[in-house]
PDB file of N, CA and C and ligand atoms in Angstrom:
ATOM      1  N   UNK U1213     -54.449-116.701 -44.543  1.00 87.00           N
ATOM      2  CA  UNK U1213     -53.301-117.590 -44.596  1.00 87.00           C
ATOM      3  C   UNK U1213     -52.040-116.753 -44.438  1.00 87.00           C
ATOM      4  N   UNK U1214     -50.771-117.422 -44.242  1.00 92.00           N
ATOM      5  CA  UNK U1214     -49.533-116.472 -43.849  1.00 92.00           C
ATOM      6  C   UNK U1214     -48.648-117.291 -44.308  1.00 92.00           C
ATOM      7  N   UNK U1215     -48.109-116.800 -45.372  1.00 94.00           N
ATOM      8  CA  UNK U1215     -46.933-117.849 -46.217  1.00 94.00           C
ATOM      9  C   UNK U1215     -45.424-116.768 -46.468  1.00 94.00           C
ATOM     10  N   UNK U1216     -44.797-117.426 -46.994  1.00 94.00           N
ATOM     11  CA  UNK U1216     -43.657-116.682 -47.469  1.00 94.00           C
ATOM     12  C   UNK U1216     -43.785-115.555 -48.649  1.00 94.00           C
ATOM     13  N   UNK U1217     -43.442-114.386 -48.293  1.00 94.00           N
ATOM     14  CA  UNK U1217     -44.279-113.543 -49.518  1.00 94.00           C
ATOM     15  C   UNK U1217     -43.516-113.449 -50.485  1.00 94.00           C
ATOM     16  N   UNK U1218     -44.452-113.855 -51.761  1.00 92.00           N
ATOM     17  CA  UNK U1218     -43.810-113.723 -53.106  1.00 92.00           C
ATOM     18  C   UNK U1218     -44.664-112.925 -54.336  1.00 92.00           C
ATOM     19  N   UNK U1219     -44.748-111.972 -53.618  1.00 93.00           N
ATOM     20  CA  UNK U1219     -45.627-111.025 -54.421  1.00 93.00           C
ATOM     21  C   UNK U1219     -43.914-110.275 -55.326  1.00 93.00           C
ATOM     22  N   UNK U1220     -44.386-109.416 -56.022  1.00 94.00           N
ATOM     23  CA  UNK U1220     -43.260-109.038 -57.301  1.00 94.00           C
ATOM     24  C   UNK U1220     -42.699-108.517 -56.509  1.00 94.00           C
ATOM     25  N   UNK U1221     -41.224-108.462 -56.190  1.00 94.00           N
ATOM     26  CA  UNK U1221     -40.366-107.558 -55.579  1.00 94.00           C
ATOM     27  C   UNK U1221     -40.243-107.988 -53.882  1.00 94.00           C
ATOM     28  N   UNK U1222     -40.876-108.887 -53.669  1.00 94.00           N
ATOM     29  CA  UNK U1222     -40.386-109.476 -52.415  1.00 94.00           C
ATOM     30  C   UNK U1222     -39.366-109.904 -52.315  1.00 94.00           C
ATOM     31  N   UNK U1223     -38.735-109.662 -50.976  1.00 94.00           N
ATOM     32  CA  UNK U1223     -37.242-110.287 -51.086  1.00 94.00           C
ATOM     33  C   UNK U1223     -37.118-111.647 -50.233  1.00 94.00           C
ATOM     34  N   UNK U1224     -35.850-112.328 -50.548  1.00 95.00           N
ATOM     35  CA  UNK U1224     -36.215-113.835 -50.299  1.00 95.00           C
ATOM     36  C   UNK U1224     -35.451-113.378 -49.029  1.00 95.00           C
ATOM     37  N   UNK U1225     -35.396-114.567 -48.586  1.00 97.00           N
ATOM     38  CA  UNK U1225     -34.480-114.521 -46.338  1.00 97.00           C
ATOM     39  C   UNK U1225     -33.004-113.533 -46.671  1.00 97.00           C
ATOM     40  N   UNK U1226     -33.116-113.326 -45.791  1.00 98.00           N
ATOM     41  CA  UNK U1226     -31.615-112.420 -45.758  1.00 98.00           C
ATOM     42  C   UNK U1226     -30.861-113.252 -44.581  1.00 98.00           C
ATOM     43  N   UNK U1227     -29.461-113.361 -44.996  1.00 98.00           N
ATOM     44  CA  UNK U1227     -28.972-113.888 -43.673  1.00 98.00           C
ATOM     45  C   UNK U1227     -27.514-113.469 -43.415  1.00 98.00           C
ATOM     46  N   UNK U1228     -27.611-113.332 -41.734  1.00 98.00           N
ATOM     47  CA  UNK U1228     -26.066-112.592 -41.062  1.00 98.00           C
ATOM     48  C   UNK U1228     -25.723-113.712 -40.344  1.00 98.00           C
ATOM     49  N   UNK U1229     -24.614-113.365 -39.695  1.00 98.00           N
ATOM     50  CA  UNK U1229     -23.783-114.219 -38.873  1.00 98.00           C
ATOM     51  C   UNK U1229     -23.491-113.555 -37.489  1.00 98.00           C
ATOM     52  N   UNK U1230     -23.399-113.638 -36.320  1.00 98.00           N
ATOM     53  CA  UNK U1230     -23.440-112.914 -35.235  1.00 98.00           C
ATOM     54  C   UNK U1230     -22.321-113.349 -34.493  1.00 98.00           C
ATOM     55  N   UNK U1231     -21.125-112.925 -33.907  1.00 98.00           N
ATOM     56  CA  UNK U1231     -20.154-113.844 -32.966  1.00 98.00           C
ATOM     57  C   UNK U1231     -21.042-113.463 -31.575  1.00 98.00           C
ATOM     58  N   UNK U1232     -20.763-114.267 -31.268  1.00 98.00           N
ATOM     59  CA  UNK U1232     -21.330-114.823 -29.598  1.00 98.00           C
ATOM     60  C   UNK U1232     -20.607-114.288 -28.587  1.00 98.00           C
ATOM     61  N   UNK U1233     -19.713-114.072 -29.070  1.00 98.00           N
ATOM     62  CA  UNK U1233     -18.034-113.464 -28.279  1.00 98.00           C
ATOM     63  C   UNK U1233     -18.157-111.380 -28.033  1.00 98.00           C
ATOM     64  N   UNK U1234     -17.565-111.248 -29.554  1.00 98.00           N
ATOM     65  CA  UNK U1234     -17.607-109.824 -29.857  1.00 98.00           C
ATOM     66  C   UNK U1234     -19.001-109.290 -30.005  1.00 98.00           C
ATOM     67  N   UNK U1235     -19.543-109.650 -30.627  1.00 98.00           N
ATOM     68  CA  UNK U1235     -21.030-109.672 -31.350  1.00 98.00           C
ATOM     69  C   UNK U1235     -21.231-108.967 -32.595  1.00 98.00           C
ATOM     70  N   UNK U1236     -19.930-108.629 -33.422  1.00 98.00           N
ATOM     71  CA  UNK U1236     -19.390-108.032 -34.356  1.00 98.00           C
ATOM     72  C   UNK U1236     -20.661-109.284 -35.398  1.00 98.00           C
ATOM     73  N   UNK U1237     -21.156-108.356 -36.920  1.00 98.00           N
ATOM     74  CA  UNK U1237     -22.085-108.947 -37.108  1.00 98.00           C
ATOM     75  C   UNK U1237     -21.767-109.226 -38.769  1.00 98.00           C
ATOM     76  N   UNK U1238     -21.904-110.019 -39.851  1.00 98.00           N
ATOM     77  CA  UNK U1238     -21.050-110.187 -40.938  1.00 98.00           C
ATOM     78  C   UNK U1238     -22.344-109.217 -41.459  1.00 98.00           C
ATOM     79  N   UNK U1239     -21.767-109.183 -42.756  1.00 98.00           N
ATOM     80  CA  UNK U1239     -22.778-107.903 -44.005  1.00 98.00           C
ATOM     81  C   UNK U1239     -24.253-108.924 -44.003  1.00 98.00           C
ATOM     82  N   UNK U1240     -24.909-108.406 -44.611  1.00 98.00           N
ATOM     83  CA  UNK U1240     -25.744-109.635 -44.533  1.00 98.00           C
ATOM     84  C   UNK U1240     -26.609-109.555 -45.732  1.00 98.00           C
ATOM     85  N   UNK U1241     -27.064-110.724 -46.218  1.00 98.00           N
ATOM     86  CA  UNK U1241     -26.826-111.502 -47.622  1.00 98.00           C
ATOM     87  C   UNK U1241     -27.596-112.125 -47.744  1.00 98.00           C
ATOM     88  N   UNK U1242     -28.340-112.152 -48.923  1.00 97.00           N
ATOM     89  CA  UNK U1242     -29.277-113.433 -49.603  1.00 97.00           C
ATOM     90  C   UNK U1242     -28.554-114.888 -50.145  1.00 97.00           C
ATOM     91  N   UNK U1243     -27.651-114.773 -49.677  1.00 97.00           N
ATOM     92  CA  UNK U1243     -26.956-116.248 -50.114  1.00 97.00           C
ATOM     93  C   UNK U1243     -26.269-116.515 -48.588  1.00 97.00           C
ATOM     94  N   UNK U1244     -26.653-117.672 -47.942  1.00 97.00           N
ATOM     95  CA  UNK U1244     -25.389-118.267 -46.850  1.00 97.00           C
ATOM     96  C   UNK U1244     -24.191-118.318 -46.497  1.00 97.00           C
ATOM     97  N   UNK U1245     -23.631-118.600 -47.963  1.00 98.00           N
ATOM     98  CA  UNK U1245     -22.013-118.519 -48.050  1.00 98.00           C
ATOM     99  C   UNK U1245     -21.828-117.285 -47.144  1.00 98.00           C
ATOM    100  N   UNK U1246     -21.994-116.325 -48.055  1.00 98.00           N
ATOM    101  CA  UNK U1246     -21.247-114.972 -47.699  1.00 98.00           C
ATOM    102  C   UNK U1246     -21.026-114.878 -46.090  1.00 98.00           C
ATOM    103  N   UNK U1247     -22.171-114.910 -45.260  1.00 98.00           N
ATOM    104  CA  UNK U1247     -22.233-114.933 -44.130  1.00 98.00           C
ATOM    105  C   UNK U1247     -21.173-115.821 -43.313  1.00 98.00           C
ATOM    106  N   UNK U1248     -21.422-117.147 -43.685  1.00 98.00           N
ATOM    107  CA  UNK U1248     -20.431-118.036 -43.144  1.00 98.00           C
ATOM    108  C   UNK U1248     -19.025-118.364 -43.494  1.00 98.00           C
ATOM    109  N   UNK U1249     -18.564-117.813 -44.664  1.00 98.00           N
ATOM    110  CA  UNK U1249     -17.552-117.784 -45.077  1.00 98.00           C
ATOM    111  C   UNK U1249     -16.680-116.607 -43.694  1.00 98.00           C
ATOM    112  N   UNK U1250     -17.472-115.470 -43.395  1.00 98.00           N
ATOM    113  CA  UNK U1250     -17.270-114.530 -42.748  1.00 98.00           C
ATOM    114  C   UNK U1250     -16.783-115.025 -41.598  1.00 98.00           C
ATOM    115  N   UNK U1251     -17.882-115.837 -40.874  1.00 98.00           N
ATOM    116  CA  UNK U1251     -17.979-116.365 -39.348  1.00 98.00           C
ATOM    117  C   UNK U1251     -16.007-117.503 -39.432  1.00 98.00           C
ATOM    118  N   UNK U1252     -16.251-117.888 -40.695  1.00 98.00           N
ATOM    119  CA  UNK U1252     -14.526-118.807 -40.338  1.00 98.00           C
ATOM    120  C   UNK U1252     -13.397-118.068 -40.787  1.00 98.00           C
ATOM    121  N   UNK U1253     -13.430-116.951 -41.433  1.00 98.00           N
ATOM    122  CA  UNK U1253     -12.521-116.279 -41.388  1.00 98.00           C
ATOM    123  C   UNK U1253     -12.361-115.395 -40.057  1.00 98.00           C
ATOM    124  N   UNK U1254     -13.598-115.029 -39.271  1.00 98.00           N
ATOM    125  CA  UNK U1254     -13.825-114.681 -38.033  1.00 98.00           C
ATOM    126  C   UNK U1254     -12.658-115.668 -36.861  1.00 98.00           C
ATOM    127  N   UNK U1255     -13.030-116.925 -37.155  1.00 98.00           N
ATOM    128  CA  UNK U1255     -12.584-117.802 -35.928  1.00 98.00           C
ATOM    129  C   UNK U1255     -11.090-117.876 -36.399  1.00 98.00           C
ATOM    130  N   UNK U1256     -10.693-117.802 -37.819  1.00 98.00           N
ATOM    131  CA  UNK U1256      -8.894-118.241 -38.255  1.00 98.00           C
ATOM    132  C   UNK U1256      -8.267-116.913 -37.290  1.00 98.00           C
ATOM    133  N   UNK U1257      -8.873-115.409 -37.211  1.00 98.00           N
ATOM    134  CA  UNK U1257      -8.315-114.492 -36.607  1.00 98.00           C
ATOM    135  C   UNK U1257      -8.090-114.568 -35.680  1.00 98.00           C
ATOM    136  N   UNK U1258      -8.831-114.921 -34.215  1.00 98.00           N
ATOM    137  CA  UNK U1258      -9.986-114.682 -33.189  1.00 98.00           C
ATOM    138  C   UNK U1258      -9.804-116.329 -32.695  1.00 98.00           C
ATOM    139  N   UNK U1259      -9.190-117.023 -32.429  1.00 98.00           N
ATOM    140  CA  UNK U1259      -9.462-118.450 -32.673  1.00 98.00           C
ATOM    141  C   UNK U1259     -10.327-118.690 -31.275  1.00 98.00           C
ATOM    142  N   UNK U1260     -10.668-117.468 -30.409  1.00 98.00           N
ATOM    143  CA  UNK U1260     -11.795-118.008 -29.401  1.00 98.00           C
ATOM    144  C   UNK U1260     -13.211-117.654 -29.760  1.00 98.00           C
ATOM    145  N   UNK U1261     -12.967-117.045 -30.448  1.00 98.00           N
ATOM    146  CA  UNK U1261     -14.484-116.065 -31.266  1.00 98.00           C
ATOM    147  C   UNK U1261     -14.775-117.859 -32.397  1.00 98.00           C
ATOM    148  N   UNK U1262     -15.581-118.373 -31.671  1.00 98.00           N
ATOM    149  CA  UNK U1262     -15.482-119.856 -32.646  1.00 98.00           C
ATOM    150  C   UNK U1262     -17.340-119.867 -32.023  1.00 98.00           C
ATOM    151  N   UNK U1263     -17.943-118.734 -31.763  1.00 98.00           N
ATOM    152  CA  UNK U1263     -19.527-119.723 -31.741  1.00 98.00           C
ATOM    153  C   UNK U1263     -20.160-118.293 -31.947  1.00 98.00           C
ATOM    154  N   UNK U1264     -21.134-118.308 -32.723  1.00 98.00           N
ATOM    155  CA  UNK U1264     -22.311-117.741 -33.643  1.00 98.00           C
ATOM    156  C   UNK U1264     -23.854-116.993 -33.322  1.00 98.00           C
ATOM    157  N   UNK U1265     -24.359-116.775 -34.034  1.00 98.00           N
ATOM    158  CA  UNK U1265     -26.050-116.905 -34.174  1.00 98.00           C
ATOM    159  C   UNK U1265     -25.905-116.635 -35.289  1.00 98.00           C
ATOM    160  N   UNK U1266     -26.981-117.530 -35.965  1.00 98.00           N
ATOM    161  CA  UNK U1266     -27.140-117.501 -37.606  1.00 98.00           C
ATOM    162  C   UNK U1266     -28.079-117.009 -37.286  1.00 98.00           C
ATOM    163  N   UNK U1267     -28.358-115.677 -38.321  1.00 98.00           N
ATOM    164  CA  UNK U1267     -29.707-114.641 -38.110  1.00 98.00           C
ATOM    165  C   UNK U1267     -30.534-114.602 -39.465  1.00 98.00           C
ATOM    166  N   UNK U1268     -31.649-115.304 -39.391  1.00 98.00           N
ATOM    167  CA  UNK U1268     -32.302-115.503 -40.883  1.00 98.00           C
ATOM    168  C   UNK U1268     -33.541-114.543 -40.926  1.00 98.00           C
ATOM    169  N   UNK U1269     -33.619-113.624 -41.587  1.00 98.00           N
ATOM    170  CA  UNK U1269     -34.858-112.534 -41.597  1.00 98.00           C
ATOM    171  C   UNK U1269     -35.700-113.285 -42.693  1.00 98.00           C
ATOM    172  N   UNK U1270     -36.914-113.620 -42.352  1.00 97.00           N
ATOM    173  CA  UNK U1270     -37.667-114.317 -43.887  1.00 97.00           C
ATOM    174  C   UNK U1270     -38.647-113.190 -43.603  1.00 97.00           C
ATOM    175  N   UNK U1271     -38.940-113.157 -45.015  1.00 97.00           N
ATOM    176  CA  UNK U1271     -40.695-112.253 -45.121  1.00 97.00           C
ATOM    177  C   UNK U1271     -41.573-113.045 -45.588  1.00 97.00           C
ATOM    178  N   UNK U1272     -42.348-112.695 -44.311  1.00 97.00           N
ATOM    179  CA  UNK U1272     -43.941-113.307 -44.861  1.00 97.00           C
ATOM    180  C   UNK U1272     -45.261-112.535 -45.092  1.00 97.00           C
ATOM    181  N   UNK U1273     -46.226-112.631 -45.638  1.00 94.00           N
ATOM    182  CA  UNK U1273     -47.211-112.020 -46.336  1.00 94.00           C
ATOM    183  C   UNK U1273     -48.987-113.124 -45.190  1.00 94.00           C
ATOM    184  N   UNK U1274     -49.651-111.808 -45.387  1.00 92.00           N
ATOM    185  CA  UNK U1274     -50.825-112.609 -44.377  1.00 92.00           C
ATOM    186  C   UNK U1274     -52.078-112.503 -46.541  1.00 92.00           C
ATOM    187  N   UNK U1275     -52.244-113.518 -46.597  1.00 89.00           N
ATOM    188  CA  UNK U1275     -53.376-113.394 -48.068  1.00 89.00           C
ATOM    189  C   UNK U1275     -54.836-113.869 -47.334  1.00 89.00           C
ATOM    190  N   UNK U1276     -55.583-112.708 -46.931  1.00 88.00           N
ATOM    191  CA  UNK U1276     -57.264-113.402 -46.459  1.00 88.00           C
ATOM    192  C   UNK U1276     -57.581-114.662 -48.235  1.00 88.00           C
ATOM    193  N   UNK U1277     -57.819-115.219 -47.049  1.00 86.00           N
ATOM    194  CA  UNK U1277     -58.780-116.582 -47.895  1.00 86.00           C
ATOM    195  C   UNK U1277     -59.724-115.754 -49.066  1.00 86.00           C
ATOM    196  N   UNK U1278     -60.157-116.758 -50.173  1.00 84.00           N
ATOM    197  CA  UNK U1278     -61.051-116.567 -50.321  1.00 84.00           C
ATOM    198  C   UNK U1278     -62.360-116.874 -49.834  1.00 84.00           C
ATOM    199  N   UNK U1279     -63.690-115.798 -49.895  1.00 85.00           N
ATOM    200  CA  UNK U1279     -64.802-115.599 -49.051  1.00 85.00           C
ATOM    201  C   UNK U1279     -64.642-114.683 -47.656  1.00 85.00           C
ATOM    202  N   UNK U1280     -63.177-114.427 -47.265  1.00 84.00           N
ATOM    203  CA  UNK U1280     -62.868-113.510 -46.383  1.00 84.00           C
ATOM    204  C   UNK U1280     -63.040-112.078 -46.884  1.00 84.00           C
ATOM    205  N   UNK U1281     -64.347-111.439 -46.349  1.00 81.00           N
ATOM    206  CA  UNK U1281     -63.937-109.791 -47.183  1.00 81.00           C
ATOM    207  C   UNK U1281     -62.770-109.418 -46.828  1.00 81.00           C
ATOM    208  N   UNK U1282     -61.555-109.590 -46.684  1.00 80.00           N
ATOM    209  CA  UNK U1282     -60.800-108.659 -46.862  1.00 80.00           C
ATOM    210  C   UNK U1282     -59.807-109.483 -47.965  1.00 80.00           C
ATOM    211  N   UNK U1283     -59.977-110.223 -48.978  1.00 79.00           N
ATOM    212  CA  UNK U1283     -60.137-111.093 -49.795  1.00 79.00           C
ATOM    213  C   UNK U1283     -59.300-110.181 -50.912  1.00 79.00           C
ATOM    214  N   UNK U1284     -60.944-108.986 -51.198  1.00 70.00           N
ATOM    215  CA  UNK U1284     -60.435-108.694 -52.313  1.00 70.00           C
ATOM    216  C   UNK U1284     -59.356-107.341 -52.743  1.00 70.00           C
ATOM    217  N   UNK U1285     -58.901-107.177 -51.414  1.00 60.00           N
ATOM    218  CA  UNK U1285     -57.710-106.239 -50.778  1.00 60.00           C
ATOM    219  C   UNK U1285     -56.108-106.622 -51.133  1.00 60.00           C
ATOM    220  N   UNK U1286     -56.508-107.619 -51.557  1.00 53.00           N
ATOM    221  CA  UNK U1286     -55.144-108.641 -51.521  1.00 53.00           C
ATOM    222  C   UNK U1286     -54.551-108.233 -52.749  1.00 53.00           C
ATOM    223  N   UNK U1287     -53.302-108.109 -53.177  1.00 57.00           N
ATOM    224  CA  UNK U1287     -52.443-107.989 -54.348  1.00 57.00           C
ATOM    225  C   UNK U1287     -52.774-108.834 -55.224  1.00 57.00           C
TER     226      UNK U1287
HETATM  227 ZN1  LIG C 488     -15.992-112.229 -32.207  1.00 78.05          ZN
END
């Protein structure tokens, strides 16, 4: 199976902001705000720099089934 990994110390999505324009890229952050707060203070400067890529890194984890030998490999 291949889910979102939440084994101890996994980290949850990280997310940046990308201008489309410059391609100048915001810090990037486990909370949304930060990112997008960035991208409109981006466009108040820049007022043509007004379009994006929201860049979401998620981690995921592969867990063999149980009855899969590689089963008991698993965290
Ligand atoms: Zn820009």
């Amino acid at each position: 199976m291949l889910g979102t990994d939440t084994t101890p110390g996994a980290s949850g999505p990280i997310y940046e902001m990308e201008c489309t324009t410059c391609l100048d890229t915001s810090p990037a952050s486990g909370e949304r705000a930060g990112p997008e707060d960035w991208a409109i203070r981006l466009t108040a400067r820049h007022h043509d720099h007004a379009g994006f890529r929201a860049l979401v890194t998620a981690f995921v984890r592969v867990t063999p089934a149980p009855g899969d030998p590689l089963h008991k490999m698993a965290p």
